[in-house]
């Protein structure tokens, strides 16, 4: 499976699209633009408008290229499911447009409800990934890459079946707390901890059983 270079070019260009929107409103932007927000939507980090307009899209484009080359260089890339590859390569451009767009809109004085939108989209992403995790085969760049899952195909399959359920459940909780506007750092960290630690421990216990 060789990843399509046209897809790489298209997704990278999408990552850079917010630059044109930034240039269109550049004169209206304040010199310092809020680029980081707390869980209640309060700005707690600022950057120059040049960094906000050019820096974030270029950074996301670089991440997109690294992801593309990483996936394409995987010795087990023939095992990577088409759906998971498309999700992985589609996430970065969407995030670039969304994050840069919301940053510009906030800088212009409009409310984007970022404290609701970001957790909501994360929840949807986790649900999508969770649905496809059980179908993911062994690779070095896709899935839950632990010493025990990479050592045993059976361990990999069982861990991903269980993790798929957890990630869908975690995504549903993320959607719920975002809509209820009760997401905070503790809820965020707690959900992620469950989604990461339980599959890790489960995989290790399977390994100790010889699986």
PDB file of C-alpha atoms in Angstrom:
ATOM      1  CA  UNK A   1       0.000   0.000   0.000  1.00  0.00           C
ATOM      2  CA  UNK A   2       1.687   3.215  -1.161  1.00  0.00           C
ATOM      3  CA  UNK A   3      -0.065   6.351  -0.005  1.00  0.00           C
ATOM      4  CA  UNK A   4      -1.214   8.639  -2.786  1.00  0.00           C
ATOM      5  CA  UNK A   5       1.062  11.670  -3.223  1.00  0.00           C
ATOM      6  CA  UNK A   6      -1.838  13.672  -4.610  1.00  0.00           C
ATOM      7  CA  UNK A   7      -3.618  13.184  -1.279  1.00  0.00           C
ATOM      8  CA  UNK A   8      -0.507  14.423   0.516  1.00  0.00           C
ATOM      9  CA  UNK A   9      -0.404  17.560  -1.645  1.00  0.00           C
ATOM     10  CA  UNK A  10      -4.129  18.241  -1.288  1.00  0.00           C
ATOM     11  CA  UNK A  11      -4.178  17.812   2.502  1.00  0.00           C
ATOM     12  CA  UNK A  12      -1.060  19.983   2.892  1.00  0.00           C
ATOM     13  CA  UNK A  13      -2.636  22.751   0.816  1.00  0.00           C
ATOM     14  CA  UNK A  14      -5.798  22.514   2.936  1.00  0.00           C
ATOM     15  CA  UNK A  15      -3.618  22.967   6.035  1.00  0.00           C
ATOM     16  CA  UNK A  16      -2.321  26.209   4.519  1.00  0.00           C
ATOM     17  CA  UNK A  17      -5.734  27.567   3.456  1.00  0.00           C
ATOM     18  CA  UNK A  18      -6.252  29.589   6.674  1.00  0.00           C
ATOM     19  CA  UNK A  19      -3.321  31.799   5.648  1.00  0.00           C
ATOM     20  CA  UNK A  20      -5.466  33.346   2.909  1.00  0.00           C
ATOM     21  CA  UNK A  21      -8.278  34.021   5.384  1.00  0.00           C
ATOM     22  CA  UNK A  22      -5.730  35.562   7.760  1.00  0.00           C
ATOM     23  CA  UNK A  23      -4.323  37.805   5.045  1.00  0.00           C
ATOM     24  CA  UNK A  24      -7.844  38.990   4.182  1.00  0.00           C
ATOM     25  CA  UNK A  25      -8.409  40.265   7.742  1.00  0.00           C
ATOM     26  CA  UNK A  26      -4.779  40.972   8.663  1.00  0.00           C
ATOM     27  CA  UNK A  27      -5.293  44.712   9.056  1.00  0.00           C
ATOM     28  CA  UNK A  28      -8.208  44.155  11.448  1.00  0.00           C
ATOM     29  CA  UNK A  29      -6.354  41.794  13.765  1.00  0.00           C
ATOM     30  CA  UNK A  30      -4.873  43.046  17.065  1.00  0.00           C
ATOM     31  CA  UNK A  31      -1.106  42.903  17.433  1.00  0.00           C
ATOM     32  CA  UNK A  32      -1.471  40.123  20.033  1.00  0.00           C
ATOM     33  CA  UNK A  33      -3.911  37.331  19.148  1.00  0.00           C
ATOM     34  CA  UNK A  34      -5.292  34.770  21.672  1.00  0.00           C
ATOM     35  CA  UNK A  35      -3.987  31.371  20.531  1.00  0.00           C
ATOM     36  CA  UNK A  36      -4.555  29.229  23.607  1.00  0.00           C
ATOM     37  CA  UNK A  37      -7.683  28.864  25.714  1.00  0.00           C
ATOM     38  CA  UNK A  38      -8.645  27.291  29.040  1.00  0.00           C
ATOM     39  CA  UNK A  39     -11.441  24.748  29.329  1.00  0.00           C
ATOM     40  CA  UNK A  40     -13.983  27.507  29.984  1.00  0.00           C
ATOM     41  CA  UNK A  41     -12.977  29.336  26.796  1.00  0.00           C
ATOM     42  CA  UNK A  42     -10.917  32.048  28.525  1.00  0.00           C
ATOM     43  CA  UNK A  43      -7.760  33.038  26.588  1.00  0.00           C
ATOM     44  CA  UNK A  44      -4.583  32.173  28.498  1.00  0.00           C
ATOM     45  CA  UNK A  45      -1.962  32.386  25.757  1.00  0.00           C
ATOM     46  CA  UNK A  46      -1.214  34.980  23.076  1.00  0.00           C
ATOM     47  CA  UNK A  47       0.945  35.210  19.944  1.00  0.00           C
ATOM     48  CA  UNK A  48       1.723  37.940  17.460  1.00  0.00           C
ATOM     49  CA  UNK A  49      -0.754  38.185  14.597  1.00  0.00           C
ATOM     50  CA  UNK A  50       1.978  37.098  12.181  1.00  0.00           C
ATOM     51  CA  UNK A  51       2.433  33.854  14.122  1.00  0.00           C
ATOM     52  CA  UNK A  52      -1.339  33.371  14.334  1.00  0.00           C
ATOM     53  CA  UNK A  53      -1.818  33.863  10.586  1.00  0.00           C
ATOM     54  CA  UNK A  54       1.274  32.076   9.235  1.00  0.00           C
ATOM     55  CA  UNK A  55       2.696  30.002  12.078  1.00  0.00           C
ATOM     56  CA  UNK A  56      -0.193  27.692  12.935  1.00  0.00           C
ATOM     57  CA  UNK A  57      -1.090  26.667   9.350  1.00  0.00           C
ATOM     58  CA  UNK A  58       2.583  26.097   8.488  1.00  0.00           C
ATOM     59  CA  UNK A  59       3.084  24.040  11.654  1.00  0.00           C
ATOM     60  CA  UNK A  60       0.038  21.906  10.848  1.00  0.00           C
ATOM     61  CA  UNK A  61       1.242  21.471   7.250  1.00  0.00           C
ATOM     62  CA  UNK A  62       4.595  20.219   8.586  1.00  0.00           C
ATOM     63  CA  UNK A  63       2.798  17.770  10.894  1.00  0.00           C
ATOM     64  CA  UNK A  64       0.747  16.563   7.936  1.00  0.00           C
ATOM     65  CA  UNK A  65       3.874  15.896   5.875  1.00  0.00           C
ATOM     66  CA  UNK A  66       5.578  14.071   8.747  1.00  0.00           C
ATOM     67  CA  UNK A  67       2.492  11.917   9.220  1.00  0.00           C
ATOM     68  CA  UNK A  68       2.357  11.103   5.512  1.00  0.00           C
ATOM     69  CA  UNK A  69       6.017  10.082   5.331  1.00  0.00           C
ATOM     70  CA  UNK A  70       5.778   8.173   8.618  1.00  0.00           C
ATOM     71  CA  UNK A  71       2.822   6.117   7.416  1.00  0.00           C
ATOM     72  CA  UNK A  72       4.415   5.494   4.026  1.00  0.00           C
ATOM     73  CA  UNK A  73       7.698   4.346   5.610  1.00  0.00           C
ATOM     74  CA  UNK A  74       6.010   1.806   7.907  1.00  0.00           C
ATOM     75  CA  UNK A  75       7.414  -1.692   7.112  1.00  0.00           C
ATOM     76  CA  UNK A  76       3.944  -3.080   7.868  1.00  0.00           C
ATOM     77  CA  UNK A  77       2.036  -0.481   5.856  1.00  0.00           C
ATOM     78  CA  UNK A  78       0.278  -3.220   3.905  1.00  0.00           C
ATOM     79  CA  UNK A  79      -1.626  -4.000   7.131  1.00  0.00           C
ATOM     80  CA  UNK A  80      -2.982  -0.474   7.578  1.00  0.00           C
ATOM     81  CA  UNK A  81      -6.718  -0.266   6.969  1.00  0.00           C
ATOM     82  CA  UNK A  82      -7.833   2.254   4.375  1.00  0.00           C
ATOM     83  CA  UNK A  83     -10.404   3.821   6.713  1.00  0.00           C
ATOM     84  CA  UNK A  84      -7.869   4.450   9.508  1.00  0.00           C
ATOM     85  CA  UNK A  85      -5.367   5.906   7.050  1.00  0.00           C
ATOM     86  CA  UNK A  86      -7.986   8.306   5.691  1.00  0.00           C
ATOM     87  CA  UNK A  87      -8.999   9.330   9.211  1.00  0.00           C
ATOM     88  CA  UNK A  88      -5.362   9.902  10.192  1.00  0.00           C
ATOM     89  CA  UNK A  89      -4.564  11.950   7.098  1.00  0.00           C
ATOM     90  CA  UNK A  90      -7.838  13.857   7.286  1.00  0.00           C
ATOM     91  CA  UNK A  91      -7.580  14.949  10.914  1.00  0.00           C
ATOM     92  CA  UNK A  92      -4.655  17.363  10.537  1.00  0.00           C
ATOM     93  CA  UNK A  93      -6.136  19.466   7.685  1.00  0.00           C
ATOM     94  CA  UNK A  94      -9.478  19.671   9.478  1.00  0.00           C
ATOM     95  CA  UNK A  95      -7.769  20.743  12.699  1.00  0.00           C
ATOM     96  CA  UNK A  96      -5.688  23.326  10.846  1.00  0.00           C
ATOM     97  CA  UNK A  97      -8.738  24.951   9.255  1.00  0.00           C
ATOM     98  CA  UNK A  98     -10.795  24.724  12.438  1.00  0.00           C
ATOM     99  CA  UNK A  99      -8.179  25.938  14.918  1.00  0.00           C
ATOM    100  CA  UNK A 100      -6.851  28.731  12.739  1.00  0.00           C
ATOM    101  CA  UNK A 101     -10.353  29.781  11.735  1.00  0.00           C
ATOM    102  CA  UNK A 102     -11.606  29.914  15.311  1.00  0.00           C
ATOM    103  CA  UNK A 103      -8.471  31.785  16.367  1.00  0.00           C
ATOM    104  CA  UNK A 104      -9.056  34.456  13.723  1.00  0.00           C
ATOM    105  CA  UNK A 105     -12.758  34.763  14.506  1.00  0.00           C
ATOM    106  CA  UNK A 106     -12.025  35.125  18.232  1.00  0.00           C
ATOM    107  CA  UNK A 107      -9.366  37.731  17.503  1.00  0.00           C
ATOM    108  CA  UNK A 108     -11.945  39.749  15.579  1.00  0.00           C
ATOM    109  CA  UNK A 109     -14.164  39.826  18.663  1.00  0.00           C
ATOM    110  CA  UNK A 110     -16.714  37.125  17.839  1.00  0.00           C
ATOM    111  CA  UNK A 111     -17.665  34.309  20.202  1.00  0.00           C
ATOM    112  CA  UNK A 112     -16.977  30.838  18.777  1.00  0.00           C
ATOM    113  CA  UNK A 113     -17.892  28.748  21.853  1.00  0.00           C
ATOM    114  CA  UNK A 114     -14.483  27.129  21.600  1.00  0.00           C
ATOM    115  CA  UNK A 115     -14.976  25.487  25.008  1.00  0.00           C
ATOM    116  CA  UNK A 116     -17.841  23.477  23.497  1.00  0.00           C
ATOM    117  CA  UNK A 117     -16.696  22.964  19.918  1.00  0.00           C
ATOM    118  CA  UNK A 118     -13.249  21.474  20.620  1.00  0.00           C
ATOM    119  CA  UNK A 119     -14.357  18.761  23.126  1.00  0.00           C
ATOM    120  CA  UNK A 120     -17.323  17.966  20.874  1.00  0.00           C
ATOM    121  CA  UNK A 121     -15.111  17.394  17.846  1.00  0.00           C
ATOM    122  CA  UNK A 122     -12.646  15.384  19.920  1.00  0.00           C
ATOM    123  CA  UNK A 123     -15.519  13.171  21.038  1.00  0.00           C
ATOM    124  CA  UNK A 124     -16.634  12.604  17.447  1.00  0.00           C
ATOM    125  CA  UNK A 125     -13.041  11.777  16.458  1.00  0.00           C
ATOM    126  CA  UNK A 126     -12.690   9.264  19.313  1.00  0.00           C
ATOM    127  CA  UNK A 127     -15.947   7.591  18.267  1.00  0.00           C
ATOM    128  CA  UNK A 128     -14.701   7.287  14.674  1.00  0.00           C
ATOM    129  CA  UNK A 129     -11.336   5.873  15.758  1.00  0.00           C
ATOM    130  CA  UNK A 130     -12.994   3.501  18.226  1.00  0.00           C
ATOM    131  CA  UNK A 131     -15.190   2.071  15.498  1.00  0.00           C
ATOM    132  CA  UNK A 132     -12.188   1.197  13.350  1.00  0.00           C
ATOM    133  CA  UNK A 133      -9.680   0.137  16.030  1.00  0.00           C
ATOM    134  CA  UNK A 134     -10.924  -3.492  16.120  1.00  0.00           C
ATOM    135  CA  UNK A 135     -10.325  -3.717  12.353  1.00  0.00           C
ATOM    136  CA  UNK A 136      -6.764  -2.376  12.572  1.00  0.00           C
ATOM    137  CA  UNK A 137      -3.993  -4.886  11.886  1.00  0.00           C
ATOM    138  CA  UNK A 138      -0.458  -4.813  13.268  1.00  0.00           C
ATOM    139  CA  UNK A 139       1.713  -1.889  12.153  1.00  0.00           C
ATOM    140  CA  UNK A 140       4.321   0.421  13.660  1.00  0.00           C
ATOM    141  CA  UNK A 141       2.443   3.680  13.067  1.00  0.00           C
ATOM    142  CA  UNK A 142      -1.258   2.805  13.316  1.00  0.00           C
ATOM    143  CA  UNK A 143      -3.065   1.525  16.396  1.00  0.00           C
ATOM    144  CA  UNK A 144      -1.973   0.754  19.966  1.00  0.00           C
ATOM    145  CA  UNK A 145       1.740   0.110  19.575  1.00  0.00           C
ATOM    146  CA  UNK A 146       2.945  -1.641  22.719  1.00  0.00           C
ATOM    147  CA  UNK A 147       5.733  -4.237  23.045  1.00  0.00           C
ATOM    148  CA  UNK A 148       3.097  -6.879  23.784  1.00  0.00           C
ATOM    149  CA  UNK A 149       0.720  -6.010  20.952  1.00  0.00           C
ATOM    150  CA  UNK A 150       3.568  -5.888  18.430  1.00  0.00           C
ATOM    151  CA  UNK A 151       4.896  -9.206  19.740  1.00  0.00           C
ATOM    152  CA  UNK A 152       1.651 -11.132  19.292  1.00  0.00           C
ATOM    153  CA  UNK A 153      -1.070 -10.789  16.672  1.00  0.00           C
ATOM    154  CA  UNK A 154      -3.621 -12.323  19.067  1.00  0.00           C
ATOM    155  CA  UNK A 155      -2.663  -9.810  21.764  1.00  0.00           C
ATOM    156  CA  UNK A 156      -2.995  -7.005  19.214  1.00  0.00           C
ATOM    157  CA  UNK A 157      -6.440  -8.145  18.082  1.00  0.00           C
ATOM    158  CA  UNK A 158      -7.852  -8.615  21.581  1.00  0.00           C
ATOM    159  CA  UNK A 159      -6.437  -5.329  22.843  1.00  0.00           C
ATOM    160  CA  UNK A 160      -7.868  -3.416  19.886  1.00  0.00           C
ATOM    161  CA  UNK A 161     -11.301  -4.995  20.247  1.00  0.00           C
ATOM    162  CA  UNK A 162     -11.466  -3.917  23.882  1.00  0.00           C
ATOM    163  CA  UNK A 163      -9.908  -0.496  23.172  1.00  0.00           C
ATOM    164  CA  UNK A 164     -12.412   0.122  20.384  1.00  0.00           C
ATOM    165  CA  UNK A 165     -15.290  -0.183  22.843  1.00  0.00           C
ATOM    166  CA  UNK A 166     -13.542   2.114  25.344  1.00  0.00           C
ATOM    167  CA  UNK A 167     -12.747   4.772  22.741  1.00  0.00           C
ATOM    168  CA  UNK A 168     -16.329   4.846  21.479  1.00  0.00           C
ATOM    169  CA  UNK A 169     -17.568   5.129  25.070  1.00  0.00           C
ATOM    170  CA  UNK A 170     -14.994   7.831  25.819  1.00  0.00           C
ATOM    171  CA  UNK A 171     -16.033   9.724  22.701  1.00  0.00           C
ATOM    172  CA  UNK A 172     -19.690   9.597  23.734  1.00  0.00           C
ATOM    173  CA  UNK A 173     -18.766  10.990  27.162  1.00  0.00           C
ATOM    174  CA  UNK A 174     -16.749  13.776  25.522  1.00  0.00           C
ATOM    175  CA  UNK A 175     -19.732  14.703  23.359  1.00  0.00           C
ATOM    176  CA  UNK A 176     -22.019  14.689  26.399  1.00  0.00           C
ATOM    177  CA  UNK A 177     -19.805  16.849  28.630  1.00  0.00           C
ATOM    178  CA  UNK A 178     -19.196  19.309  25.780  1.00  0.00           C
ATOM    179  CA  UNK A 179     -22.917  19.728  25.124  1.00  0.00           C
ATOM    180  CA  UNK A 180     -23.570  20.062  28.862  1.00  0.00           C
ATOM    181  CA  UNK A 181     -20.644  22.530  29.076  1.00  0.00           C
ATOM    182  CA  UNK A 182     -19.137  20.796  32.085  1.00  0.00           C
ATOM    183  CA  UNK A 183     -15.795  19.790  30.566  1.00  0.00           C
ATOM    184  CA  UNK A 184     -12.774  20.677  32.701  1.00  0.00           C
ATOM    185  CA  UNK A 185      -9.176  19.546  32.992  1.00  0.00           C
ATOM    186  CA  UNK A 186     -10.015  16.760  35.464  1.00  0.00           C
ATOM    187  CA  UNK A 187     -12.790  15.271  33.344  1.00  0.00           C
ATOM    188  CA  UNK A 188     -10.600  15.564  30.256  1.00  0.00           C
ATOM    189  CA  UNK A 189      -7.618  13.881  31.940  1.00  0.00           C
ATOM    190  CA  UNK A 190      -9.805  11.206  33.540  1.00  0.00           C
ATOM    191  CA  UNK A 191     -11.426  10.136  30.270  1.00  0.00           C
ATOM    192  CA  UNK A 192      -8.087  10.031  28.459  1.00  0.00           C
ATOM    193  CA  UNK A 193      -6.513   8.049  31.301  1.00  0.00           C
ATOM    194  CA  UNK A 194      -9.249   5.406  31.069  1.00  0.00           C
ATOM    195  CA  UNK A 195      -8.927   5.222  27.284  1.00  0.00           C
ATOM    196  CA  UNK A 196      -5.132   4.795  27.414  1.00  0.00           C
ATOM    197  CA  UNK A 197      -4.320   2.972  30.658  1.00  0.00           C
ATOM    198  CA  UNK A 198      -6.964   0.239  30.591  1.00  0.00           C
ATOM    199  CA  UNK A 199      -5.973  -1.107  27.129  1.00  0.00           C
ATOM    200  CA  UNK A 200      -2.297  -0.923  28.177  1.00  0.00           C
ATOM    201  CA  UNK A 201      -2.864  -2.930  31.357  1.00  0.00           C
ATOM    202  CA  UNK A 202      -5.150  -5.365  29.533  1.00  0.00           C
ATOM    203  CA  UNK A 203      -2.513  -5.972  26.859  1.00  0.00           C
ATOM    204  CA  UNK A 204       0.160  -6.573  29.498  1.00  0.00           C
ATOM    205  CA  UNK A 205      -2.051  -9.042  31.381  1.00  0.00           C
ATOM    206  CA  UNK A 206      -2.647 -10.950  28.146  1.00  0.00           C
ATOM    207  CA  UNK A 207       1.119 -11.049  27.613  1.00  0.00           C
ATOM    208  CA  UNK A 208       1.666 -12.454  31.117  1.00  0.00           C
ATOM    209  CA  UNK A 209      -0.822 -15.206  30.209  1.00  0.00           C
ATOM    210  CA  UNK A 210       1.271 -16.063  27.179  1.00  0.00           C
ATOM    211  CA  UNK A 211      -0.992 -14.357  24.639  1.00  0.00           C
TER     212      UNK A 211
END
